[in-house]
Amino acid sequence: MSEGFRRLTPEEALEIIKKQQRGKLKIFLGYAPGVGKTYAMLNEGNRRLKRGQDVVIGYVETHGRKETEAQIGNLEIIPRKKIEYHGMILEEMDTDAIIARKPEVVLIDELAHTNAPGSKHKKRYEDVEEILRHGINVITTLNIQHLESLNDVIQQITGVAVRETIPDSIVDNADEIVAVDLTPDALLNRLKRGDIYPVSKVDECLSNFFRKGNLNALRELMLRLTAEEVDIELEEYMKEHGITDTWETNEKIMVCITPNPLSKKLIRRGARRARRFKCDWVVVYVNCTHFLAPKLTEKDKEVLESHFMLAKQLGAEVYTLTGKSVSDELLKFAKQMHITQIIIGHSQRSRLQTFFRGSTVIKLIKKAKNIEIHVIPYK
């Protein structure tokens, strides 16, 4: 048996089989009604149909938009299920009919929809989960405001409490997320032309949900989410292919601090650069175990704690590392975190320490690969 080989447990093997049999989930994600999610979903369905794939519509809501209705084209539509509720006949997606039809791909609009009482599942995403378990691929649509973790943020931005939400895990586990983007100005023009809602509702929309500030904030939330998903996919790819170099696809800043009170200057510099690049940043202290390293005094510990508090207040993640070589620990951590910029102060070592141990700054400059080093004077 080769070194590193490990036999899978029955549970692990079963989990792999389940993943192989499960359908794939693709989400067209938007930030507001009218950006073109349903249009994009139907457009992809037609392209797949022309390529010979078996594609059906499980549920589509065109809201009377002619351009969207035209995109249905030759796609087969699974008839909706009629449900009687308080003397009314309501129509919902027929999950059982979709599973019985077993297409290659099913298009399902409005993932966050709440089903009518008496339906098989309470929420549409639960219908989608069942369909995926039967090996059917699903393409669906979703607006950013329906994510559960963003519920309070959305209410703060828009003043609207969104009641239809889905667990973040649905998006986290999706195989593909496509941002359907449209500038707020273009979206507002569509709204004013009556392309989203009837003209009679335009003034009400403009004074509520469709305020330009709201749209800009929602759009940024959507773009950040999709960027995070891309970062995760890239990180997984790099791990799978054994890539340890830093790829400068997205800036990530590391600030290296010591108990020196002037390290606060470095932290503030890091915060400004992170804000400028709109990127993540971390603040790192290395607890050096080398016998020549000075021991921390109670005053040093108090100063470090104040540094950590400031870093957290400014939005950084804080890490304490331990090791014999400060430079080695910093470089190892930088590789793990895909750091692209390091901010560090001038060396504070004595001549004796520098003679025996060298300079952390010089070691970083020599050894760091594809990482910018910013050396900041303490004075």
Coordinates of C-alpha atoms in Angstrom, one line a residue:
M1 CA 0.0 0.0 0.0
S2 CA 1.5 3.3 -1.0
E3 CA 2.3 5.9 1.6
G4 CA -0.6 8.4 1.9
F5 CA -3.2 6.0 0.6
R6 CA -6.3 5.7 2.9
R7 CA -9.2 3.5 2.3
L8 CA -12.5 5.4 2.3
T9 CA -15.0 4.6 5.0
P10 CA -18.5 3.3 3.8
E11 CA -20.0 6.6 4.9
E12 CA -17.4 8.6 2.8
A13 CA -17.9 6.4 -0.2
L14 CA -21.7 6.8 0.1
E15 CA -21.3 10.6 0.2
I16 CA -19.2 10.5 -3.0
I17 CA -21.8 8.4 -4.8
K18 CA -24.6 10.7 -3.7
K19 CA -22.7 13.8 -5.0
Q20 CA -22.1 12.0 -8.3
Q21 CA -25.8 11.1 -8.6
R22 CA -27.1 14.6 -7.5
G23 CA -28.1 17.1 -10.1
K24 CA -26.2 20.4 -10.5
L25 CA -27.6 23.7 -9.3
K26 CA -27.0 26.9 -11.3
I27 CA -28.3 30.2 -9.9
F28 CA -28.8 33.5 -11.8
L29 CA -28.4 36.0 -9.0
G30 CA -29.6 39.6 -9.2
Y31 CA -30.0 42.6 -6.8
A32 CA -33.5 43.8 -7.8
P33 CA -36.6 42.9 -9.8
G34 CA -36.2 43.7 -13.5
V35 CA -32.4 43.2 -13.9
G36 CA -33.0 40.3 -16.3
K37 CA -32.6 37.0 -14.2
T38 CA -35.6 35.2 -15.7
Y39 CA -34.7 36.4 -19.2
A40 CA -31.1 35.1 -18.8
M41 CA -32.4 31.7 -17.4
L42 CA -34.8 31.2 -20.3
N43 CA -32.1 32.3 -22.8
E44 CA -29.7 29.7 -21.5
G45 CA -32.5 27.1 -21.5
N46 CA -33.1 27.7 -25.2
R47 CA -29.4 27.5 -26.0
R48 CA -29.1 24.2 -24.2
L49 CA -32.2 22.9 -26.1
K50 CA -30.6 23.8 -29.4
R51 CA -27.5 21.9 -28.4
G52 CA -29.7 18.8 -27.9
Q53 CA -30.2 18.8 -24.2
D54 CA -33.6 17.8 -22.7
V55 CA -34.7 21.1 -21.1
V56 CA -38.1 21.9 -19.6
I57 CA -39.7 24.8 -17.7
G58 CA -40.8 23.7 -14.2
Y59 CA -42.0 27.2 -13.2
V60 CA -41.6 30.6 -14.8
E61 CA -43.0 34.0 -13.8
T62 CA -42.8 36.6 -16.6
H63 CA -44.8 39.3 -14.8
G64 CA -46.2 40.1 -18.2
R65 CA -42.9 41.3 -19.6
K66 CA -43.0 40.8 -23.3
E67 CA -39.3 40.4 -23.8
T68 CA -39.2 37.7 -21.1
E69 CA -42.3 35.9 -22.5
A70 CA -40.6 35.8 -26.0
Q71 CA -37.7 33.9 -24.5
I72 CA -39.8 30.9 -23.6
G73 CA -39.6 29.9 -27.3
N74 CA -39.8 26.2 -27.9
L75 CA -39.2 25.1 -24.3
E76 CA -41.6 22.5 -22.9
I77 CA -43.6 23.8 -19.9
I78 CA -44.6 21.3 -17.2
P79 CA -48.2 22.2 -16.2
R80 CA -48.6 23.7 -12.8
K81 CA -50.4 21.9 -10.0
K82 CA -53.7 23.4 -8.9
I83 CA -54.3 23.7 -5.1
E84 CA -57.6 24.7 -3.5
Y85 CA -57.2 27.0 -0.6
H86 CA -60.1 28.9 1.1
G87 CA -62.3 28.6 -2.0
M88 CA -59.5 29.8 -4.3
I89 CA -57.6 27.8 -6.9
L90 CA -53.9 28.5 -6.6
E91 CA -51.2 27.3 -9.0
E92 CA -47.8 26.0 -7.9
M93 CA -44.9 24.1 -9.4
D94 CA -45.6 20.3 -9.8
T95 CA -42.5 18.8 -8.3
D96 CA -43.7 15.2 -8.7
A97 CA -44.5 15.8 -12.4
I98 CA -41.0 17.2 -13.0
I99 CA -39.4 14.1 -11.3
A100 CA -41.6 11.7 -13.3
R101 CA -40.7 13.5 -16.5
K102 CA -37.0 13.4 -15.5
P103 CA -35.6 15.9 -17.9
E104 CA -31.9 16.6 -18.1
V105 CA -32.4 20.3 -17.0
V106 CA -35.4 22.1 -15.4
L107 CA -35.8 25.8 -15.3
I108 CA -37.3 27.0 -12.0
D109 CA -37.9 30.7 -11.4
E110 CA -38.0 32.5 -8.0
L111 CA -36.1 30.1 -5.7
A112 CA -37.2 32.0 -2.5
H113 CA -40.9 31.6 -3.2
T114 CA -43.2 30.4 -0.4
N115 CA -45.6 27.7 -1.7
A116 CA -49.4 27.8 -1.1
P117 CA -50.6 25.9 1.9
G118 CA -51.2 22.2 1.0
S119 CA -48.2 22.0 -1.3
K120 CA -45.7 19.2 -0.9
H121 CA -43.1 21.5 0.5
K122 CA -43.4 24.8 2.3
K123 CA -40.7 26.6 0.3
R124 CA -39.7 26.3 -3.4
Y125 CA -36.0 25.7 -2.5
E126 CA -37.1 22.5 -0.8
D127 CA -38.8 21.4 -4.0
V128 CA -35.5 22.2 -5.8
E129 CA -33.5 20.1 -3.3
E130 CA -35.8 17.1 -3.9
I131 CA -35.4 17.5 -7.7
L132 CA -31.6 17.7 -7.4
R133 CA -31.6 14.5 -5.3
H134 CA -33.2 12.7 -8.3
G135 CA -30.3 13.6 -10.5
I136 CA -32.0 16.5 -12.4
N137 CA -30.0 19.6 -13.1
V138 CA -31.7 22.9 -12.0
I139 CA -31.3 26.4 -13.3
T140 CA -33.0 29.0 -11.1
T141 CA -33.2 32.7 -10.2
L142 CA -32.7 34.6 -6.9
N143 CA -32.3 38.1 -5.7
I144 CA -29.7 38.9 -3.1
Q145 CA -32.2 40.3 -0.6
H146 CA -33.6 36.8 0.0
L147 CA -30.5 35.4 1.7
E148 CA -31.2 34.7 5.3
S149 CA -27.8 36.1 6.6
L150 CA -28.5 39.5 4.9
N151 CA -32.0 39.9 6.2
D152 CA -31.3 42.6 8.8
V153 CA -28.8 44.3 6.5
I154 CA -31.4 44.5 3.7
Q155 CA -34.0 45.9 6.1
Q156 CA -31.6 48.6 7.2
I157 CA -30.8 49.6 3.6
T158 CA -34.3 49.5 2.1
G159 CA -36.6 49.8 5.1
V160 CA -38.4 46.7 3.9
A161 CA -38.5 43.5 5.9
V162 CA -38.1 40.6 3.5
R163 CA -40.2 37.6 4.7
E164 CA -39.2 35.1 2.0
T165 CA -35.7 34.0 2.7
I166 CA -33.6 30.9 2.0
P167 CA -30.7 29.4 3.9
D168 CA -27.2 30.6 2.8
S169 CA -26.2 26.9 2.5
I170 CA -28.3 26.7 -0.7
V171 CA -26.2 29.3 -2.4
D172 CA -23.0 28.1 -0.8
N173 CA -23.6 24.6 -2.2
A174 CA -24.6 25.8 -5.7
D175 CA -22.4 24.5 -8.5
E176 CA -22.5 27.8 -10.4
I177 CA -23.6 31.4 -9.6
V178 CA -24.0 33.9 -12.4
A179 CA -24.4 37.6 -11.5
V180 CA -27.0 39.2 -13.7
D181 CA -25.8 42.8 -13.5
L182 CA -27.4 46.0 -14.7
T183 CA -26.4 49.5 -13.6
P184 CA -28.9 51.2 -11.3
D185 CA -29.4 54.0 -14.0
A186 CA -30.3 51.4 -16.7
L187 CA -32.6 49.6 -14.3
L188 CA -34.4 52.9 -13.4
N189 CA -34.8 53.7 -17.1
R190 CA -36.4 50.2 -17.6
L191 CA -38.7 50.9 -14.6
K192 CA -39.8 54.4 -15.9
R193 CA -40.6 52.9 -19.4
G194 CA -42.9 50.4 -17.8
D195 CA -40.7 47.4 -18.7
I196 CA -40.7 46.1 -15.1
Y197 CA -44.1 47.1 -13.6
P198 CA -47.1 49.0 -15.0
V199 CA -46.4 52.7 -15.4
S200 CA -49.1 53.4 -12.8
K201 CA -46.8 51.9 -10.1
V202 CA -43.6 53.7 -11.1
D203 CA -43.8 56.6 -8.7
E204 CA -44.5 54.3 -5.8
C205 CA -41.5 52.1 -6.7
L206 CA -39.2 55.1 -7.1
S207 CA -40.0 56.5 -3.7
N208 CA -39.6 53.1 -2.0
F209 CA -37.5 50.1 -3.0
F210 CA -36.1 51.5 -6.2
R211 CA -34.4 54.5 -4.7
K212 CA -31.0 54.8 -6.4
G213 CA -29.1 54.5 -3.0
N214 CA -30.9 51.3 -2.3
L215 CA -30.0 49.9 -5.7
N216 CA -26.3 50.8 -5.4
A217 CA -26.0 49.1 -2.0
L218 CA -27.9 46.0 -3.1
R219 CA -25.8 45.8 -6.2
E220 CA -22.6 46.0 -4.2
L221 CA -23.8 43.2 -1.9
M222 CA -24.5 41.0 -4.9
L223 CA -21.1 41.6 -6.6
R224 CA -19.3 41.0 -3.3
L225 CA -21.1 37.7 -2.9
T226 CA -20.2 36.5 -6.4
A227 CA -16.6 37.7 -5.9
E228 CA -16.4 35.6 -2.7
E229 CA -17.7 32.6 -4.5
V230 CA -15.0 33.0 -7.3
D231 CA -12.3 33.4 -4.6
I232 CA -13.5 30.1 -3.0
E233 CA -13.4 28.3 -6.3
L234 CA -10.0 29.7 -7.1
E235 CA -8.6 28.6 -3.7
E236 CA -10.0 25.1 -4.2
Y237 CA -8.5 24.9 -7.7
M238 CA -5.1 26.0 -6.3
K239 CA -5.2 23.4 -3.6
E240 CA -6.2 20.6 -6.0
H241 CA -3.3 21.5 -8.3
G242 CA -0.7 22.1 -5.6
I243 CA -0.3 25.8 -6.5
T244 CA 1.3 27.7 -3.6
D245 CA 2.3 30.9 -5.4
T246 CA 0.2 34.0 -4.8
W247 CA -1.9 34.9 -7.8
E248 CA -2.7 38.6 -7.7
T249 CA -6.4 38.2 -8.7
N250 CA -7.5 40.0 -5.5
E251 CA -5.5 42.1 -3.1
K252 CA -5.2 40.9 0.5
I253 CA -3.1 42.9 3.0
M254 CA -1.2 41.7 6.0
V255 CA 0.1 44.1 8.7
C256 CA 2.9 42.8 10.9
I257 CA 3.0 44.4 14.4
T258 CA 5.1 44.3 17.6
P259 CA 4.5 45.6 21.1
N260 CA 5.9 48.9 19.9
P261 CA 3.3 51.6 20.6
L262 CA 4.0 53.0 17.1
S263 CA 2.6 49.8 15.5
K264 CA -0.7 51.6 15.6
K265 CA 0.6 53.6 12.7
L266 CA 1.1 50.4 10.7
I267 CA -2.5 49.3 11.5
R268 CA -4.0 52.6 10.4
R269 CA -1.9 52.4 7.2
G270 CA -3.3 48.9 6.5
A271 CA -6.8 50.0 7.1
R272 CA -6.4 52.9 4.6
R273 CA -4.9 50.6 1.9
A274 CA -7.6 48.0 2.5
R275 CA -10.3 50.6 2.1
R276 CA -8.6 51.9 -1.1
F277 CA -8.4 48.4 -2.6
K278 CA -11.8 47.3 -1.1
C279 CA -10.1 44.1 0.1
D280 CA -9.7 41.9 3.2
W281 CA -6.8 42.5 5.6
V282 CA -5.3 40.9 8.6
V283 CA -3.1 42.0 11.5
V284 CA -0.5 39.5 12.6
Y285 CA 1.8 39.3 15.7
V286 CA 4.5 36.6 16.0
N287 CA 5.3 35.3 19.5
C288 CA 8.9 34.6 18.9
T289 CA 10.4 31.6 20.9
H290 CA 14.1 32.2 19.9
F291 CA 16.3 32.4 23.0
L292 CA 17.6 35.8 22.0
A293 CA 14.1 37.3 21.6
P294 CA 13.1 39.6 24.4
K295 CA 10.4 38.4 26.8
L296 CA 7.1 40.2 26.8
T297 CA 6.5 42.4 29.8
E298 CA 3.1 43.1 31.3
K299 CA 3.3 46.5 29.6
D300 CA 4.0 44.9 26.2
K301 CA 1.0 42.6 26.6
E302 CA -1.2 45.7 27.4
V303 CA 0.1 47.5 24.3
L304 CA -0.5 44.4 22.1
E305 CA -4.0 44.1 23.4
S306 CA -4.7 47.7 22.5
H307 CA -3.3 47.1 19.0
F308 CA -5.6 44.1 18.6
M309 CA -8.6 46.2 19.7
L310 CA -7.8 48.9 17.2
A311 CA -7.3 46.4 14.4
K312 CA -10.7 44.8 15.1
Q313 CA -12.4 48.2 15.3
L314 CA -11.0 49.1 11.8
G315 CA -12.2 45.8 10.3
A316 CA -9.2 43.5 10.4
E317 CA -8.9 39.9 11.4
V318 CA -6.3 39.4 14.1
Y319 CA -3.9 36.5 14.4
T320 CA -1.1 35.5 16.8
L321 CA 1.5 33.1 15.5
T322 CA 4.2 31.3 17.5
G323 CA 7.6 30.2 16.2
K324 CA 11.4 30.5 16.4
S325 CA 11.7 32.6 13.2
V326 CA 9.5 35.6 12.8
S327 CA 10.1 35.9 9.1
D328 CA 9.5 32.2 8.5
E329 CA 6.2 32.3 10.4
L330 CA 5.1 35.4 8.5
L331 CA 5.9 34.0 5.1
K332 CA 4.2 30.6 5.8
F333 CA 1.1 32.4 7.0
A334 CA 1.2 34.8 4.0
K335 CA 1.2 31.8 1.6
Q336 CA -1.7 30.1 3.4
M337 CA -3.8 33.3 3.3
H338 CA -2.8 34.3 -0.3
I339 CA -1.5 37.7 0.9
T340 CA -0.5 40.1 -1.8
Q341 CA 0.8 43.0 0.3
I342 CA 2.8 43.0 3.6
I343 CA 3.1 46.2 5.7
I344 CA 5.9 46.1 8.3
G345 CA 7.8 48.6 10.3
H346 CA 11.6 49.1 10.3
S347 CA 13.5 46.5 12.3
Q348 CA 13.6 47.3 16.0
R349 CA 16.3 44.6 16.7
S350 CA 19.5 45.6 18.5
R351 CA 22.9 45.3 16.6
L352 CA 23.6 42.1 18.6
Q353 CA 20.3 40.5 17.7
T354 CA 20.7 41.6 14.0
F355 CA 24.3 40.1 14.0
F356 CA 23.1 36.7 15.2
R357 CA 19.6 36.5 13.7
G358 CA 19.5 38.9 10.8
S359 CA 16.8 41.4 9.9
T360 CA 13.1 40.3 9.6
V361 CA 12.5 43.0 7.0
I362 CA 15.5 41.9 4.8
K363 CA 14.5 38.2 5.1
L364 CA 11.0 39.0 4.0
I365 CA 12.2 41.1 1.0
K366 CA 14.5 38.3 -0.1
K367 CA 12.2 35.3 0.4
A368 CA 8.7 36.7 -0.4
K369 CA 7.6 35.7 -3.8
N370 CA 4.9 37.7 -5.7
I371 CA 4.2 39.7 -2.5
E372 CA 4.7 43.5 -2.2
I373 CA 6.6 44.5 0.9
H374 CA 5.9 48.0 2.3
V375 CA 8.4 49.1 5.0
I376 CA 7.1 51.9 7.0
P377 CA 9.3 54.1 9.3
Y378 CA 8.1 54.2 12.9
K379 CA 9.0 57.9 13.3

